[in-house]
Structure formats: structure tokens, C-alpha cells
mmCIF file of C-alpha atoms in Angstrom:
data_model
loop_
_atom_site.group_PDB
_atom_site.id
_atom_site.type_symbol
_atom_site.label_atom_id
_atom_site.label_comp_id
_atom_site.label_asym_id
_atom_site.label_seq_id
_atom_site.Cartn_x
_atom_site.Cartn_y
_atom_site.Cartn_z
ATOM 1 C CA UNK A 17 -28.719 -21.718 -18.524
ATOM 2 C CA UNK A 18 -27.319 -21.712 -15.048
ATOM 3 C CA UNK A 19 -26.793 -18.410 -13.094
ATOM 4 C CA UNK A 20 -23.983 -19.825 -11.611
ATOM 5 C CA UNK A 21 -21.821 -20.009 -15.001
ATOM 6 C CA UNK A 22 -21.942 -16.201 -14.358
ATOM 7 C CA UNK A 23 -20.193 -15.718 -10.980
ATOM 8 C CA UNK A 24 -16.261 -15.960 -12.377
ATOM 9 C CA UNK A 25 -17.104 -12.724 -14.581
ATOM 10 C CA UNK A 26 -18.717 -11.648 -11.699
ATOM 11 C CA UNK A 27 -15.850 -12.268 -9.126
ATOM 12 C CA UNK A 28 -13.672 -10.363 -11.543
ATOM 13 C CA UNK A 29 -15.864 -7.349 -12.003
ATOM 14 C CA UNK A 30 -15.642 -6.952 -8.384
ATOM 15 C CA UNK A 31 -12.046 -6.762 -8.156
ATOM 16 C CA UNK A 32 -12.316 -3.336 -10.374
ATOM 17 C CA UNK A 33 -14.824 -1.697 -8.647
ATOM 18 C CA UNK A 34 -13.094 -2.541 -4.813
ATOM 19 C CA UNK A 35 -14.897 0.199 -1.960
ATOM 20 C CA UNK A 36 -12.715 2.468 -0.790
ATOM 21 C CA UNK A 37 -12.499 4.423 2.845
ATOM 22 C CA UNK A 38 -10.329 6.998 2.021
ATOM 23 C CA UNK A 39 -11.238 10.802 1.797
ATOM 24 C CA UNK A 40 -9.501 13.009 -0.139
ATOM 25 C CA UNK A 41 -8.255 16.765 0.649
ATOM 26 C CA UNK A 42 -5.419 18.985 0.422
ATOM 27 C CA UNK A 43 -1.940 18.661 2.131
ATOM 28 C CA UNK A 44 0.164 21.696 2.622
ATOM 29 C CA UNK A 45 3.368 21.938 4.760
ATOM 30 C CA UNK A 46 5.312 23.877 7.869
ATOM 31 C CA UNK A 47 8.613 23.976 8.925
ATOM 32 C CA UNK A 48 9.556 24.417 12.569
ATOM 33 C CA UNK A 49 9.058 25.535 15.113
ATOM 34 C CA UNK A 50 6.840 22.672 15.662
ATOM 35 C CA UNK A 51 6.504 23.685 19.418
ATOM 36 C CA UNK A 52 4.369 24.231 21.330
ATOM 37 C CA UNK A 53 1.351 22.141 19.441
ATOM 38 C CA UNK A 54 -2.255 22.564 20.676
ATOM 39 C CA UNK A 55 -2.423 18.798 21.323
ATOM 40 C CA UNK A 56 0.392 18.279 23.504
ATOM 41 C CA UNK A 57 1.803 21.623 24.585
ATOM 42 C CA UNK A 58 5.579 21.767 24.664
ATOM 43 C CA UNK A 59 6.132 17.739 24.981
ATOM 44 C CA UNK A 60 8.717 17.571 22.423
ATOM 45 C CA UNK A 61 8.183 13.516 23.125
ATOM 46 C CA UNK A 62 4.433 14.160 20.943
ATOM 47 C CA UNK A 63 6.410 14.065 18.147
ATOM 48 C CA UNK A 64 6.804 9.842 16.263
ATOM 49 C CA UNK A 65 10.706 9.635 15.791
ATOM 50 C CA UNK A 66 10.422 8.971 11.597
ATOM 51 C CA UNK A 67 8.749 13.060 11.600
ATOM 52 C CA UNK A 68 5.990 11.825 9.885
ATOM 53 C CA UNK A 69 3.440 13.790 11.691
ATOM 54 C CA UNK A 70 0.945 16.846 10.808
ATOM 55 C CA UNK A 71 -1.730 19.238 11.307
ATOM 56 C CA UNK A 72 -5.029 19.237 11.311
ATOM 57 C CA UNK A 73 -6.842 21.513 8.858
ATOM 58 C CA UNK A 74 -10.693 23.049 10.270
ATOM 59 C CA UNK A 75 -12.467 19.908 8.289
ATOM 60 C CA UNK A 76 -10.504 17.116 10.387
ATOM 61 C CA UNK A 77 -9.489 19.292 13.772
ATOM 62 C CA UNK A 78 -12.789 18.411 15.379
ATOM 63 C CA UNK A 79 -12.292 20.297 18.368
ATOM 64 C CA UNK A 80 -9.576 18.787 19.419
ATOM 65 C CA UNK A 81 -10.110 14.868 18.981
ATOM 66 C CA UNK A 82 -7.952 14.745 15.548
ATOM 67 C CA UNK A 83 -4.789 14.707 17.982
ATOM 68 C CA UNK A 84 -3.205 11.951 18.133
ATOM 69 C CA UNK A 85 -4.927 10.298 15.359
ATOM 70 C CA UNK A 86 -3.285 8.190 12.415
ATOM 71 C CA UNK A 87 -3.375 8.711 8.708
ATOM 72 C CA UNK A 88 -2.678 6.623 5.640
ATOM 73 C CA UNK A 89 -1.462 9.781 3.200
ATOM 74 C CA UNK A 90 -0.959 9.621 -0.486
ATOM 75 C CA UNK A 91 -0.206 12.542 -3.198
ATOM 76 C CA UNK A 92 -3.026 11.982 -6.104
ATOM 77 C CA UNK A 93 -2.295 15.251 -8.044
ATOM 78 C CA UNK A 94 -1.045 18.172 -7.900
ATOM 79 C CA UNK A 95 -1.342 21.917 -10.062
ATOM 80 C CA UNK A 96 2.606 21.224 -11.788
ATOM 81 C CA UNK A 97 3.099 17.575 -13.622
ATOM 82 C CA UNK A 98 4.972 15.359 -11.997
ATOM 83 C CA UNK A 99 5.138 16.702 -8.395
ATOM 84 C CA UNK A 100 3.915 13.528 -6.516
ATOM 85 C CA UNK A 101 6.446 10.520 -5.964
ATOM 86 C CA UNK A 102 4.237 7.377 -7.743
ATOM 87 C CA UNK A 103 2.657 4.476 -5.575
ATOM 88 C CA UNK A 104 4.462 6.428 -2.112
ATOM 89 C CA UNK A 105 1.822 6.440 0.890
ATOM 90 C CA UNK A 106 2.994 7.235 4.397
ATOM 91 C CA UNK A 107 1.287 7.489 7.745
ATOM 92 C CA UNK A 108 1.140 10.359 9.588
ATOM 93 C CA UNK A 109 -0.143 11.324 13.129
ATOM 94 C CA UNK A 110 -1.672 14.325 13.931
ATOM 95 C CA UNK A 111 0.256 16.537 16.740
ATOM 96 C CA UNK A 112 -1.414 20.027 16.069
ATOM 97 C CA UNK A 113 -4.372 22.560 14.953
ATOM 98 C CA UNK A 114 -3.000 23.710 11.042
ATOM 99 C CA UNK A 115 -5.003 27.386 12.832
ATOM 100 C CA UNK A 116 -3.018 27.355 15.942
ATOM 101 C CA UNK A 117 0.648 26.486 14.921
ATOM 102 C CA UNK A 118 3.511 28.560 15.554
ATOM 103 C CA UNK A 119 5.351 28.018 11.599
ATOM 104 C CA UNK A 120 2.450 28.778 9.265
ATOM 105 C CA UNK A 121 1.662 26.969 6.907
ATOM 106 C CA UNK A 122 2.475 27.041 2.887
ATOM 107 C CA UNK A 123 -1.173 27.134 2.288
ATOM 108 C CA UNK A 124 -3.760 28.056 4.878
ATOM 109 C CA UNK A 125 -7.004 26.351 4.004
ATOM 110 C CA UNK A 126 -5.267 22.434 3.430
ATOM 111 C CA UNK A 127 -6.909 19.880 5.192
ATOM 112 C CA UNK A 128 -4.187 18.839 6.775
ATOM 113 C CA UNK A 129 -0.375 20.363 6.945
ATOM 114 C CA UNK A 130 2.612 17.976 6.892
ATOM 115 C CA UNK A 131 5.855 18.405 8.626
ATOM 116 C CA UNK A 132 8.244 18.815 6.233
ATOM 117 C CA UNK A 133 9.556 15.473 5.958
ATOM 118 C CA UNK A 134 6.039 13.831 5.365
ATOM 119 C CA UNK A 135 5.391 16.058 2.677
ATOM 120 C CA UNK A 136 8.957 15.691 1.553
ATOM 121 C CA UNK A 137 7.821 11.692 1.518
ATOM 122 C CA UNK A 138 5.231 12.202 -0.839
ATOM 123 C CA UNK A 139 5.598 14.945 -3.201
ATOM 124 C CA UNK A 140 8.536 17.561 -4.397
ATOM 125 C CA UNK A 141 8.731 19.911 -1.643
ATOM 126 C CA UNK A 142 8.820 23.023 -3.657
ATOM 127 C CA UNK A 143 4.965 22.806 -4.232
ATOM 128 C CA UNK A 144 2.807 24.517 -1.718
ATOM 129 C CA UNK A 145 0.394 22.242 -1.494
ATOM 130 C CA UNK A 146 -1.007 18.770 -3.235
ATOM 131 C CA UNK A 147 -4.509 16.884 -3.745
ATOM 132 C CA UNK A 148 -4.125 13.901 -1.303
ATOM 133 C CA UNK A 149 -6.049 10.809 -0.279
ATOM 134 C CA UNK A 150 -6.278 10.221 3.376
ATOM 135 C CA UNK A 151 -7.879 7.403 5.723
ATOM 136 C CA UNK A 152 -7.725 7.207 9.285
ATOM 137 C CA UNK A 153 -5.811 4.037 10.166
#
């Protein structure tokens, strides 16, 4: 009996059980003001022109060096049925401190707050919050 006969069940095996990079977290949202952010100040040019930016919660701020980053963002759950739009995954870049913004936010402790058309993207805006998965791009 060859090992080899194995590998196809093998090969597809692997394709369920795929590593994943994500994280996943909590995603509130704000509504302007936006200005001024901790990142850039009162450069309204911070901001990407599809609004699909956010704030960084305590857990991803890291003093500072979450601004300007990317994020792949997804809505996995949230507390009311139906509340995420299926299979919709936006990126995001983070402009602000969720602690230091001027608009506060729907829920204070999410790991990151979206403006309100990223959240808007992903999920029915009258929630407070959702369970996300995030990954840095």
C-alpha cells in the first residue's frame, strides 16, 4: 500500500481547514464631527474619499502606530438576527483614537469604531455595535 494513494484525500482535507490571519473584535460606530482626529489633526485630506475609515479601540491604538493602517472588516454576528449584510467585507483605514474622538462612539469599549458609512457597509446601522473579523491588509 502506497502512502502516496493518500495525498488527494489529503489535498482536500486541507482545503477545509485553510489558516486564517484575521482577529476578531467588536465594531461600533460615530457620526461626525470626525475632526480633529488624533492621527492627523484637522487635515480633512486624512480622510480616503469612499468614508471607509475608523477608530482605533485601546487593543489596536498602540500608541499611536494604528493610524494610518488598513483593515479587511467583516460583520460575523451580531446580538439581533439578521443584522450583518452576508459575504460583505470592506477595508477600512484607521484616522483616529475610538478614546480621543470628538463624536463618541455607540459603544465605548469596541475594538475599533467605524464611520458611519463603513459600518453602514457591513451591518444595519441601527445596531450599536457587531462581532467583526479584522486583518491588517
Amino acid at each position: 500500500m502506497s502512502p502516496l494513494r493518500f495525498l488527494p484525500c489529503l489535498l482536500v482535507l486541507a482545503t477545509f481547514f485553510r489558516s486564517s490571519q484575521a482577529d476578531v473584535g467588536t465594531a461600533a460606530h460615530y457620526r461626525p464631527p470626525y475632526l480633529p482626529t488624533a492621527c492627523f489633526g484637522s487635515d480633512a485630506s486624512q480622510f480616503p474619499s469612499s468614508n471607509l475609515f475608523g477608530s482605533a479601540g485601546e487593543g489596536i491604538w498602540d500608541n499611536g502606530a494604528a493610524c494610518g493602517m488598513q483593515y479587511l472588516v467583516r460583520c460575523i454576528s451580531a446580538a439581533v438576527p439578521k443584522t450583518c449584510i452576508p459575504g460583505k467585507t470592506i477595508q477600512i483605514e484607521i484616522v483616529n483614537r475610538a478614546l480621543s474622538s470628538v463624536s463618541r462612539p455607540s459603544r465605548d469599549d469596541a475594538t475599533m469604531v467605524l464611520s458611519t458609512t463603513a459600518f453602514a457597509a457591513i451591518a444595519n446601522s441601527s445596531a450599536s455595535f457587531v462581532n467583526v473579523e479584522f486583518q491588517q491588509v
